[in-house]
mmCIF file of C-alpha atoms in Angstrom:
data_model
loop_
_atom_site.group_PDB
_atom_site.id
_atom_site.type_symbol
_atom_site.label_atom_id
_atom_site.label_comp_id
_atom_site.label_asym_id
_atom_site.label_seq_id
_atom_site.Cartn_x
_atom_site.Cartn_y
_atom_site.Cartn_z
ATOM 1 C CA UNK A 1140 94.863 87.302 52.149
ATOM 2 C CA UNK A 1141 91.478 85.465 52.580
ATOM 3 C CA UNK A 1142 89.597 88.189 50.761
ATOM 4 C CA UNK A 1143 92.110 88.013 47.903
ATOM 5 C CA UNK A 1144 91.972 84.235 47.657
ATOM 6 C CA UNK A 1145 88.095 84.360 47.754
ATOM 7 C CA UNK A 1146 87.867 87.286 44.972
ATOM 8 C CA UNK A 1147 90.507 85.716 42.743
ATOM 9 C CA UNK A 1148 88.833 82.488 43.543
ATOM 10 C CA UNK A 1149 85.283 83.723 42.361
ATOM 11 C CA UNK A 1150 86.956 85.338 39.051
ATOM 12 C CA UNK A 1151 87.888 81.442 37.888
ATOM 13 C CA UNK A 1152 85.520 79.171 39.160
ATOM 14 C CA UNK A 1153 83.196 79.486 36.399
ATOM 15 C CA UNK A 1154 82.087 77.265 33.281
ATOM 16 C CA UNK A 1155 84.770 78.221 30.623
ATOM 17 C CA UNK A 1156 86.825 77.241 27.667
ATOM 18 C CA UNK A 1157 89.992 77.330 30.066
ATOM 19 C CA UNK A 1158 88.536 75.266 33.030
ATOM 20 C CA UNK A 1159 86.805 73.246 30.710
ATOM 21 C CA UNK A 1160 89.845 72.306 29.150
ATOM 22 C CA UNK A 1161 91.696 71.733 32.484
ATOM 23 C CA UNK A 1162 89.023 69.338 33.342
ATOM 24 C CA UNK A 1163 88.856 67.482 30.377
ATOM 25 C CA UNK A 1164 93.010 66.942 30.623
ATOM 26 C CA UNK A 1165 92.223 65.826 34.336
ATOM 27 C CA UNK A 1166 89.905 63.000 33.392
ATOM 28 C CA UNK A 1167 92.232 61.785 30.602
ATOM 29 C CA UNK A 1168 95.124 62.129 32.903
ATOM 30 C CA UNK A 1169 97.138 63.435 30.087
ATOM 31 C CA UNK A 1170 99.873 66.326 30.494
ATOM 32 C CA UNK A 1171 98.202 67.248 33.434
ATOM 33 C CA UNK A 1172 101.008 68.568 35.946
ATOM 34 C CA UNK A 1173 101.890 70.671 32.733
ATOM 35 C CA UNK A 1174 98.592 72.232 31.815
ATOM 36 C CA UNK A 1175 97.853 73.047 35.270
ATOM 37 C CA UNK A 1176 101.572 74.944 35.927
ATOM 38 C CA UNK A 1177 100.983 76.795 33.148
ATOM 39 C CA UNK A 1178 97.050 78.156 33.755
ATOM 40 C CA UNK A 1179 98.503 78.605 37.456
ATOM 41 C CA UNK A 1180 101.593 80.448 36.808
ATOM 42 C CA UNK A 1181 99.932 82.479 33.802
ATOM 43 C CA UNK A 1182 97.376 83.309 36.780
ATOM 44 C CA UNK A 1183 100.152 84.770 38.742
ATOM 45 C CA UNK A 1184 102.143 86.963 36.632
ATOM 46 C CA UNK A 1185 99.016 88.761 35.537
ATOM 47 C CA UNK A 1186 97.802 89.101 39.165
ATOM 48 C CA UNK A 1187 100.903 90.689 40.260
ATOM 49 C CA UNK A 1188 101.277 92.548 37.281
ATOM 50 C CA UNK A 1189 97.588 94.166 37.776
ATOM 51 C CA UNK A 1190 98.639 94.787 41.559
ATOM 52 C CA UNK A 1191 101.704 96.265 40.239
ATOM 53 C CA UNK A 1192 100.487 98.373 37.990
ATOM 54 C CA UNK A 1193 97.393 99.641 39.003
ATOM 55 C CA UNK A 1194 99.902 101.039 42.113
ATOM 56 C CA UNK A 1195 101.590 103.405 39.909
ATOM 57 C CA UNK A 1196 98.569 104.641 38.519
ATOM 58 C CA UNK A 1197 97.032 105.498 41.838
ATOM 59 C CA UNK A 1198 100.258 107.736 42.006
ATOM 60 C CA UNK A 1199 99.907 109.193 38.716
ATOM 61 C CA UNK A 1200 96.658 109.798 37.710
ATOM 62 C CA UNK A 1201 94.260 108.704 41.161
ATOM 63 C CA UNK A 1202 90.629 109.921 39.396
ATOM 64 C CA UNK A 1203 91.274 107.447 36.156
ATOM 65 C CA UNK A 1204 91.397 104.838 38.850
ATOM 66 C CA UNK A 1205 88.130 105.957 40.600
ATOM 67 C CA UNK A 1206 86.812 105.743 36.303
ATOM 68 C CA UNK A 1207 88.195 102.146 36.528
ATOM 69 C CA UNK A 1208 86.436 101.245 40.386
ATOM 70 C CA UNK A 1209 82.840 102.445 38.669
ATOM 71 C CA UNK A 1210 83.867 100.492 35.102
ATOM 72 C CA UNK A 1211 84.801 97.725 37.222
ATOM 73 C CA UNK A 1212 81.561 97.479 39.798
ATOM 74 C CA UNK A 1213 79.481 97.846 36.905
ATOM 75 C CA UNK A 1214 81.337 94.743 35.049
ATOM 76 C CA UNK A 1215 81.049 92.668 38.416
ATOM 77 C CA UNK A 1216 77.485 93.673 39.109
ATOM 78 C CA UNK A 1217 76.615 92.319 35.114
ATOM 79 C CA UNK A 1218 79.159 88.987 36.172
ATOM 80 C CA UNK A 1219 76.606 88.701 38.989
ATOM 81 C CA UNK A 1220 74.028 88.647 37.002
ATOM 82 C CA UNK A 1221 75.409 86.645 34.937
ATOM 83 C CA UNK A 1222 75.954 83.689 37.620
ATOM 84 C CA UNK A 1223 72.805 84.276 38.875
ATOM 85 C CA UNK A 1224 71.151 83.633 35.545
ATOM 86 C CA UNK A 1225 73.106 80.428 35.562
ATOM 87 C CA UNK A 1226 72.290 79.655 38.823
ATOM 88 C CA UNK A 1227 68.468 79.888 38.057
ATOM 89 C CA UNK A 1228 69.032 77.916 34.695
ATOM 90 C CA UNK A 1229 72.443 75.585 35.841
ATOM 91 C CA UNK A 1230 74.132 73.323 32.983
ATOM 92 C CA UNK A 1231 76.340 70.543 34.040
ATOM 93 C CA UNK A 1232 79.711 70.927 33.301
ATOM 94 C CA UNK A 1233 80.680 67.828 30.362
ATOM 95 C CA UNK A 1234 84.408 67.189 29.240
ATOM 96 C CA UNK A 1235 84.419 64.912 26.820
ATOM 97 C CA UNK A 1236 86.971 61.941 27.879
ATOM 98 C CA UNK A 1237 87.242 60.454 24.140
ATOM 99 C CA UNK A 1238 89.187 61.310 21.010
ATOM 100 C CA UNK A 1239 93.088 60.391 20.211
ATOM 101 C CA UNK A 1240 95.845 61.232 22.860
ATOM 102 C CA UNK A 1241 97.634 64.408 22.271
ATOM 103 C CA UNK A 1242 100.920 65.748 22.175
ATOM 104 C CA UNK A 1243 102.617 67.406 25.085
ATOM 105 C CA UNK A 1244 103.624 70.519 22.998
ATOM 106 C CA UNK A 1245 99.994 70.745 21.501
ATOM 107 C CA UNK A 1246 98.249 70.391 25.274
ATOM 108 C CA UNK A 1247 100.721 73.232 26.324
ATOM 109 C CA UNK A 1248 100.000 75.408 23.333
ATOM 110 C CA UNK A 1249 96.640 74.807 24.139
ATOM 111 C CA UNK A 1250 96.228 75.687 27.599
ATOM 112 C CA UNK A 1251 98.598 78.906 26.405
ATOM 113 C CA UNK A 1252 95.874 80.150 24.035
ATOM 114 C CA UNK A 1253 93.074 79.657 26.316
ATOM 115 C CA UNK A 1254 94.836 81.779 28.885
ATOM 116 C CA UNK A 1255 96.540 84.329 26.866
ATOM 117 C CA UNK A 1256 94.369 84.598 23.868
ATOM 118 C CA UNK A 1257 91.088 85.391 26.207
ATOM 119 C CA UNK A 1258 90.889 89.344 26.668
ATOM 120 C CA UNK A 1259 88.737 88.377 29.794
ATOM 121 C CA UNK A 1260 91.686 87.497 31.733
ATOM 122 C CA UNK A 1261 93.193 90.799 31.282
ATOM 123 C CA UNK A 1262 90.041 92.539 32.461
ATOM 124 C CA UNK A 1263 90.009 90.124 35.148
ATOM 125 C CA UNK A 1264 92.958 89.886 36.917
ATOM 126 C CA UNK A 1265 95.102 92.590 35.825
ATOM 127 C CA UNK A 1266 92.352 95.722 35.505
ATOM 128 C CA UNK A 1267 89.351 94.303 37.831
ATOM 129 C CA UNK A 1268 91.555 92.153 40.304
ATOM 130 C CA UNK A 1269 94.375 95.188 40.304
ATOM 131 C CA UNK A 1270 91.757 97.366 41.273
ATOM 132 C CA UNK A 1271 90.191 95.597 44.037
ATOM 133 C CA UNK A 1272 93.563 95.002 45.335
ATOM 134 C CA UNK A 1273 93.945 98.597 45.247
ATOM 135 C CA UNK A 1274 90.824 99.135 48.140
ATOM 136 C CA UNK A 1275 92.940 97.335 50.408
ATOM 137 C CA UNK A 1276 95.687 99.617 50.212
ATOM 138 C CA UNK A 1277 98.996 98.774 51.733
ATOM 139 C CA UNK A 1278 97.678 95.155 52.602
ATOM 140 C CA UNK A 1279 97.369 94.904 48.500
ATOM 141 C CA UNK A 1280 100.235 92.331 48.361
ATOM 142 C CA UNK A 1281 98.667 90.261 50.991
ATOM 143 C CA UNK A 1282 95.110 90.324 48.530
ATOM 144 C CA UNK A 1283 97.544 89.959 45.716
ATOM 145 C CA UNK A 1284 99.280 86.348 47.260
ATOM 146 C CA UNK A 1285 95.813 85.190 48.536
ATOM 147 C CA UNK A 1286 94.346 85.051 44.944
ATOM 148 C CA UNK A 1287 97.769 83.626 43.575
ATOM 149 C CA UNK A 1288 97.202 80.983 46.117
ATOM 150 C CA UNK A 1289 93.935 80.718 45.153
ATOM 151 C CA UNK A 1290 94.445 80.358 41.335
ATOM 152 C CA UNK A 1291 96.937 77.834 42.283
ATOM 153 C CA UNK A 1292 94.709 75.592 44.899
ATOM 154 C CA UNK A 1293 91.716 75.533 41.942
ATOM 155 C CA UNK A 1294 93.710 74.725 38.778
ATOM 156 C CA UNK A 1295 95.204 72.041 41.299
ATOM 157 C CA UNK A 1296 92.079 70.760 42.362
ATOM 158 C CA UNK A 1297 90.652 70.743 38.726
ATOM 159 C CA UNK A 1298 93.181 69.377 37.152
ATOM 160 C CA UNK A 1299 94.372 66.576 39.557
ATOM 161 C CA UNK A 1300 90.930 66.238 41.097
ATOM 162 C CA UNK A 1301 88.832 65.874 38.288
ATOM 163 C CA UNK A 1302 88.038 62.174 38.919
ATOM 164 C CA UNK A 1303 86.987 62.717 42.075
ATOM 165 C CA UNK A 1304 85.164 66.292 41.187
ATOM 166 C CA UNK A 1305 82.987 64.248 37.936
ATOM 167 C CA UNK A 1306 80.028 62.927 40.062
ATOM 168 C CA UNK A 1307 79.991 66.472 41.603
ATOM 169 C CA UNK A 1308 80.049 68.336 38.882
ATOM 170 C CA UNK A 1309 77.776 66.371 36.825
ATOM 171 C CA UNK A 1310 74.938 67.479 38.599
ATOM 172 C CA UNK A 1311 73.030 71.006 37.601
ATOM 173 C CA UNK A 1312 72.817 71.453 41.836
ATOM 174 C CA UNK A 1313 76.329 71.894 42.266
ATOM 175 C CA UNK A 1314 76.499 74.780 39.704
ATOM 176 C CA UNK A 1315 73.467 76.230 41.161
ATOM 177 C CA UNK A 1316 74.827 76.479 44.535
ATOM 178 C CA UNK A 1317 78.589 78.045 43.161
ATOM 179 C CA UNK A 1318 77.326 80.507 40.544
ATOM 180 C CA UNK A 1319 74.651 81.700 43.939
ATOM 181 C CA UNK A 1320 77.738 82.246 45.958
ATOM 182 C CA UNK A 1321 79.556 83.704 43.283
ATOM 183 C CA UNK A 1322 76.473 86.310 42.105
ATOM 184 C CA UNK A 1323 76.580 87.149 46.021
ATOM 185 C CA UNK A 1324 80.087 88.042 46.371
ATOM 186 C CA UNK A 1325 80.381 89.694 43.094
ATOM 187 C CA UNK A 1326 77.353 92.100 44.265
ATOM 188 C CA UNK A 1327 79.430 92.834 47.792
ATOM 189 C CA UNK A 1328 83.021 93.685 45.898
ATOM 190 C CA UNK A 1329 81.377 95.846 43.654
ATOM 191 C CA UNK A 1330 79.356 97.859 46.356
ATOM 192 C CA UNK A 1331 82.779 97.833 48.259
ATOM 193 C CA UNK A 1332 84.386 99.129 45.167
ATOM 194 C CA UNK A 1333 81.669 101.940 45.017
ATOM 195 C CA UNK A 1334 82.259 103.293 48.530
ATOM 196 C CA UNK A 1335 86.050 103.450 48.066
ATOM 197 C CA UNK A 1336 85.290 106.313 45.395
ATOM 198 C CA UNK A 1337 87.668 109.491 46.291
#
């Protein structure tokens, strides 16, 4: 469950249009119980549908999933460069605060598009996440419920923390230090997903 809640956990906490927005609804305080349920439970159904599915393809066709593990280590060891490009070079994270008050149907709209609309969640958390889950073999559901909780616990934190989580945030340092952790872990999942190869 820990390993699922620190994988799902590394897949979200980055600088993106979806957090981004999150953030920026937590520091207005507007809609944010409702933008937050829906990134969360969005989060969920497509982690337990990549769990889910990626089950029955073991079953059916085992050596397109050992295609996916090498499609998916190379994708995490590029994410880890990625973060570790950031890390070397960190931004801090601005939400702009100003502008008129919005609508509760447009904010939930919103925070529908970002989630739904980005093909990176699907490669995420149903193919990458429903793979990893898929080392772990019959503990998979317990993976699967640790990065639900996860997923739930950030968008939480983000959204009803983001007062608290400005100062932080602000500064390049705190970046720095998550997108090193995150470069690290992504480099040990995909050597993990490597050595699982049938």
């Amino acid at each position: 469950m820990l390993a699922g809640a620190a994988f799902g956990l590394s897949l979200i906490v980055v600088i993106g249009s979806q957090n981004a927005y999150v953030l920026r609804q937590g520091l207005r305080r507007e809609h944010v119980a409702l933008v937050v349920t829906i990134c969360a439970v969005s989060d969920v159904v497509l982690i337990l549908a990549g769990v889910a599915g990626f089950g029955a393809l073991v079953d059916a066709a085992p050596r397109a999933l050992d295609v996916l593990s090498v499609i998916g280590a190379v994708f995490l060891l590029t994410y880890a460069a990625i973060a570790a490009r950031r890390a070397i070079r960190p931004d801090a994270l601005t939400a702009d605060t100003g502008g008129a008050s919005i609508t509760a149907r447009r904010a939930a709209a919103t925070a529908v598009a970002l989630t739904w609309l980005n093909p990176h969640v699907y490669l995420d958390t149903v193919v990458l996440l429903g793979s990893v889950a898929r080392s772990h073999g019959d503990d998979r559901w317990w993976f699967a419920i640790g990065a639900a909780a996860g997923s739930i616990a950030w968008f939480t934190t983000l959204g009803f923390g983001a007062r608290a989580l400005r100062p932080v945030f602000a500064k390049p340092v705190a970046w720095r230090i998550l997108d090193t952790l995150i470069a690290v872990l992504m480099v040990v999942i995909a050597v993990h997903l490597l050595r699982g190869l049938q």
